[in-house]
Amino acid sequence: HSSNEILDRIAEEVVARGLQCSTSQGIAMLAHSFATLNHATNGDFWECIENTASSRVSSFGVIECIQIAWAFATIGRKADDLFRGIERVSMSKMDQFNPQGLSNLAWAFSTLEYDSPTLFNAIAECSERKLDQFKPQEKAMLVLALSRIDRSFPDIFDTIASQSASELYKFSSLDLFNLVVSYVKAGQQSEQW
């Protein structure tokens, strides 16, 4: 059997059995794994993940929020109720997010074009407090996500430009491209560059 056939069979079993006895961590890992493998399975699988995760989102930790949001954004599937729940949980646990989690959460919400001023403001504020812990890729992903929404975040853009100006050699070519595109798209100019 090919790996795609096996994944299809697993997806069918998930749909047939449901996920009621799975843990929140297990559901998040399953969604993240299928999205990571870029396996386009039938809609029933993702609907099962969405419905079960939506009913349990209040018990999610930050890792589950990040994994589910990232998975749905990666496959391009909007899930309004689920993302509203992820937003609520994330807002209550914002200080528990690490830099990768903050940038991934911002990326997922902006990729699916969810307009949530409160969430994006909280991500920007929390990120600014932790910016010295961000890796170049996380900075690039954060400004890319923030540039996609119809809001202005001059403080964090200025801070990232200031911190990154002397460390551009640490950024990959893709990260540099994302930084430039993000600053242009957001209408941000930096004296640092």
GROMACS .gro file of C-alpha atoms in nm:
model
  193
    1HIS     CA    1   0.000   0.000   0.000
    2SER     CA    2   0.119   0.351  -0.071
    3SER     CA    3   0.144   0.602   0.212
    4ASN     CA    4  -0.145   0.799   0.058
    5GLU     CA    5  -0.366   0.490   0.066
    6ILE     CA    6  -0.278   0.429   0.429
    7LEU     CA    7  -0.352   0.792   0.519
    8ASP     CA    8  -0.685   0.768   0.336
    9ARG     CA    9  -0.772   0.456   0.533
   10ILE     CA   10  -0.675   0.623   0.860
   11ALA     CA   11  -0.892   0.922   0.769
   12GLU     CA   12  -1.183   0.688   0.691
   13GLU     CA   13  -1.141   0.515   1.027
   14VAL     CA   14  -1.134   0.850   1.206
   15VAL     CA   15  -1.460   0.948   1.039
   16ALA     CA   16  -1.620   0.608   1.104
   17ARG     CA   17  -1.518   0.591   1.470
   18GLY     CA   18  -1.528   0.957   1.556
   19LEU     CA   19  -1.288   1.126   1.793
   20GLN     CA   20  -1.492   1.138   2.112
   21CYS     CA   21  -1.250   0.921   2.306
   22SER     CA   22  -0.941   1.101   2.177
   23THR     CA   23  -0.760   1.358   2.386
   24SER     CA   24  -0.741   1.721   2.281
   25GLN     CA   25  -0.368   1.671   2.232
   26GLY     CA   26  -0.433   1.368   2.010
   27ILE     CA   27  -0.683   1.557   1.795
   28ALA     CA   28  -0.442   1.848   1.751
   29MET     CA   29  -0.153   1.617   1.666
   30LEU     CA   30  -0.365   1.427   1.413
   31ALA     CA   31  -0.472   1.748   1.237
   32HIS     CA   32  -0.118   1.885   1.244
   33SER     CA   33   0.024   1.560   1.105
   34PHE     CA   34  -0.220   1.541   0.814
   35ALA     CA   35  -0.157   1.907   0.729
   36THR     CA   36   0.221   1.862   0.761
   37LEU     CA   37   0.206   1.570   0.519
   38ASN     CA   38   0.002   1.794   0.290
   39HIS     CA   39  -0.242   1.510   0.259
   40ALA     CA   40  -0.566   1.629   0.103
   41THR     CA   41  -0.813   1.387   0.245
   42ASN     CA   42  -1.187   1.409   0.204
   43GLY     CA   43  -1.386   1.685   0.371
   44ASP     CA   44  -1.549   1.441   0.613
   45PHE     CA   45  -1.217   1.394   0.791
   46TRP     CA   46  -1.163   1.767   0.841
   47GLU     CA   47  -1.527   1.815   0.938
   48CYS     CA   48  -1.483   1.547   1.206
   49ILE     CA   49  -1.168   1.721   1.335
   50GLU     CA   50  -1.344   2.060   1.325
   51ASN     CA   51  -1.657   1.945   1.509
   52THR     CA   52  -1.470   1.756   1.779
   53ALA     CA   53  -1.212   2.030   1.830
   54SER     CA   54  -1.485   2.296   1.841
   55SER     CA   55  -1.663   2.109   2.117
   56ARG     CA   56  -1.342   2.080   2.322
   57VAL     CA   57  -1.161   2.403   2.242
   58SER     CA   58  -1.221   2.543   2.592
   59SER     CA   59  -0.992   2.269   2.729
   60PHE     CA   60  -0.711   2.338   2.481
   61GLY     CA   61  -0.370   2.448   2.590
   62VAL     CA   62  -0.159   2.681   2.380
   63ILE     CA   63   0.002   2.393   2.186
   64GLU     CA   64  -0.336   2.256   2.079
   65CYS     CA   65  -0.452   2.603   1.975
   66ILE     CA   66  -0.140   2.653   1.764
   67GLN     CA   67  -0.147   2.307   1.606
   68ILE     CA   68  -0.514   2.319   1.511
   69ALA     CA   69  -0.500   2.676   1.382
   70TRP     CA   70  -0.184   2.602   1.182
   71ALA     CA   71  -0.332   2.282   1.036
   72PHE     CA   72  -0.653   2.448   0.920
   73ALA     CA   73  -0.464   2.744   0.772
   74THR     CA   74  -0.221   2.511   0.597
   75ILE     CA   75  -0.500   2.322   0.424
   76GLY     CA   76  -0.694   2.646   0.367
   77ARG     CA   77  -1.006   2.544   0.557
   78LYS     CA   78  -1.204   2.813   0.737
   79ALA     CA   79  -1.376   2.701   1.055
   80ASP     CA   80  -1.547   3.001   1.211
   81ASP     CA   81  -1.673   2.846   1.536
   82LEU     CA   82  -1.345   2.667   1.596
   83PHE     CA   83  -1.138   2.980   1.534
   84ARG     CA   84  -1.361   3.188   1.761
   85GLY     CA   85  -1.296   2.930   2.031
   86ILE     CA   86  -0.921   2.929   1.961
   87GLU     CA   87  -0.926   3.308   1.983
   88ARG     CA   88  -1.101   3.299   2.324
   89VAL     CA   89  -0.860   3.042   2.466
   90SER     CA   90  -0.556   3.215   2.317
   91MET     CA   91  -0.655   3.550   2.463
   92SER     CA   92  -0.680   3.397   2.810
   93LYS     CA   93  -0.338   3.228   2.776
   94MET     CA   94  -0.150   3.481   2.562
   95ASP     CA   95   0.148   3.511   2.798
   96GLN     CA   96   0.200   3.134   2.777
   97PHE     CA   97   0.275   3.146   2.403
   98ASN     CA   98   0.637   3.124   2.297
   99PRO     CA   99   0.766   3.323   1.996
  100GLN     CA  100   0.702   3.043   1.748
  101GLY     CA  101   0.350   3.001   1.881
  102LEU     CA  102   0.277   3.374   1.856
  103SER     CA  103   0.402   3.395   1.498
  104ASN     CA  104   0.222   3.074   1.396
  105LEU     CA  105  -0.105   3.189   1.553
  106ALA     CA  106  -0.083   3.526   1.376
  107TRP     CA  107   0.005   3.350   1.050
  108ALA     CA  108  -0.289   3.108   1.076
  109PHE     CA  109  -0.548   3.376   1.152
  110SER     CA  110  -0.416   3.610   0.881
  111THR     CA  111  -0.385   3.331   0.624
  112LEU     CA  112  -0.753   3.246   0.664
  113GLU     CA  113  -0.836   3.619   0.671
  114TYR     CA  114  -0.993   3.622   1.016
  115ASP     CA  115  -1.032   3.981   1.125
  116SER     CA  116  -0.979   3.991   1.495
  117PRO     CA  117  -0.843   4.325   1.614
  118THR     CA  118  -0.836   4.217   1.978
  119LEU     CA  119  -0.637   3.901   1.903
  120PHE     CA  120  -0.391   4.068   1.667
  121ASN     CA  121  -0.335   4.354   1.914
  122ALA     CA  122  -0.270   4.104   2.192
  123ILE     CA  123  -0.031   3.903   1.972
  124ALA     CA  124   0.156   4.222   1.877
  125GLU     CA  125   0.180   4.342   2.239
  126CYS     CA  126   0.289   4.003   2.373
  127SER     CA  127   0.538   3.961   2.086
  128GLU     CA  128   0.690   4.300   2.154
  129ARG     CA  129   0.755   4.200   2.517
  130LYS     CA  130   0.923   3.877   2.403
  131LEU     CA  131   1.088   4.002   2.084
  132ASP     CA  132   1.442   3.944   2.209
  133GLN     CA  133   1.354   3.570   2.219
  134PHE     CA  134   1.232   3.559   1.856
  135LYS     CA  135   1.438   3.384   1.590
  136PRO     CA  136   1.470   3.554   1.249
  137GLN     CA  137   1.211   3.326   1.089
  138GLU     CA  138   0.962   3.400   1.368
  139LYS     CA  139   1.011   3.776   1.324
  140ALA     CA  140   0.963   3.747   0.948
  141MET     CA  141   0.651   3.533   0.987
  142LEU     CA  142   0.505   3.770   1.246
  143VAL     CA  143   0.544   4.082   1.033
  144LEU     CA  144   0.417   3.891   0.730
  145ALA     CA  145   0.103   3.795   0.922
  146LEU     CA  146   0.052   4.144   1.064
  147SER     CA  147   0.100   4.303   0.721
  148ARG     CA  148  -0.187   4.096   0.578
  149ILE     CA  149  -0.454   4.247   0.798
  150ASP     CA  150  -0.613   4.587   0.778
  151ARG     CA  151  -0.447   4.724   1.092
  152SER     CA  152  -0.135   4.921   1.166
  153PHE     CA  153   0.131   4.801   1.408
  154PRO     CA  154   0.406   5.063   1.380
  155ASP     CA  155   0.560   4.989   1.720
  156ILE     CA  156   0.638   4.625   1.656
  157PHE     CA  157   0.745   4.691   1.298
  158ASP     CA  158   0.986   4.961   1.421
  159THR     CA  159   1.118   4.740   1.699
  160ILE     CA  160   1.175   4.445   1.465
  161ALA     CA  161   1.351   4.670   1.213
  162SER     CA  162   1.571   4.816   1.485
  163GLN     CA  163   1.661   4.476   1.631
  164SER     CA  164   1.712   4.309   1.294
  165ALA     CA  165   1.915   4.578   1.116
  166SER     CA  166   2.247   4.452   1.249
  167GLU     CA  167   2.148   4.085   1.220
  168LEU     CA  168   2.012   4.059   0.866
  169TYR     CA  169   2.285   3.802   0.790
  170LYS     CA  170   2.099   3.562   1.024
  171PHE     CA  171   1.784   3.573   0.807
  172SER     CA  172   1.732   3.323   0.527
  173SER     CA  173   1.667   3.457   0.178
  174LEU     CA  174   1.298   3.374   0.218
  175ASP     CA  175   1.282   3.552   0.554
  176LEU     CA  176   1.446   3.862   0.403
  177PHE     CA  177   1.200   3.853   0.116
  178ASN     CA  178   0.908   3.822   0.362
  179LEU     CA  179   1.042   4.114   0.567
  180VAL     CA  180   1.068   4.343   0.266
  181VAL     CA  181   0.728   4.244   0.128
  182SER     CA  182   0.569   4.282   0.471
  183TYR     CA  183   0.709   4.628   0.532
  184VAL     CA  184   0.602   4.743   0.184
  185LYS     CA  185   0.255   4.590   0.216
  186ALA     CA  186   0.202   4.739   0.561
  187GLY     CA  187   0.325   5.078   0.442
  188GLN     CA  188   0.596   5.074   0.707
  189GLN     CA  189   0.927   5.245   0.649
  190SER     CA  190   1.230   5.195   0.860
  191GLU     CA  191   1.515   5.434   0.920
  192GLN     CA  192   1.718   5.126   1.016
  193TRP     CA  193   1.739   4.975   0.667
   0.00000   0.00000   0.00000
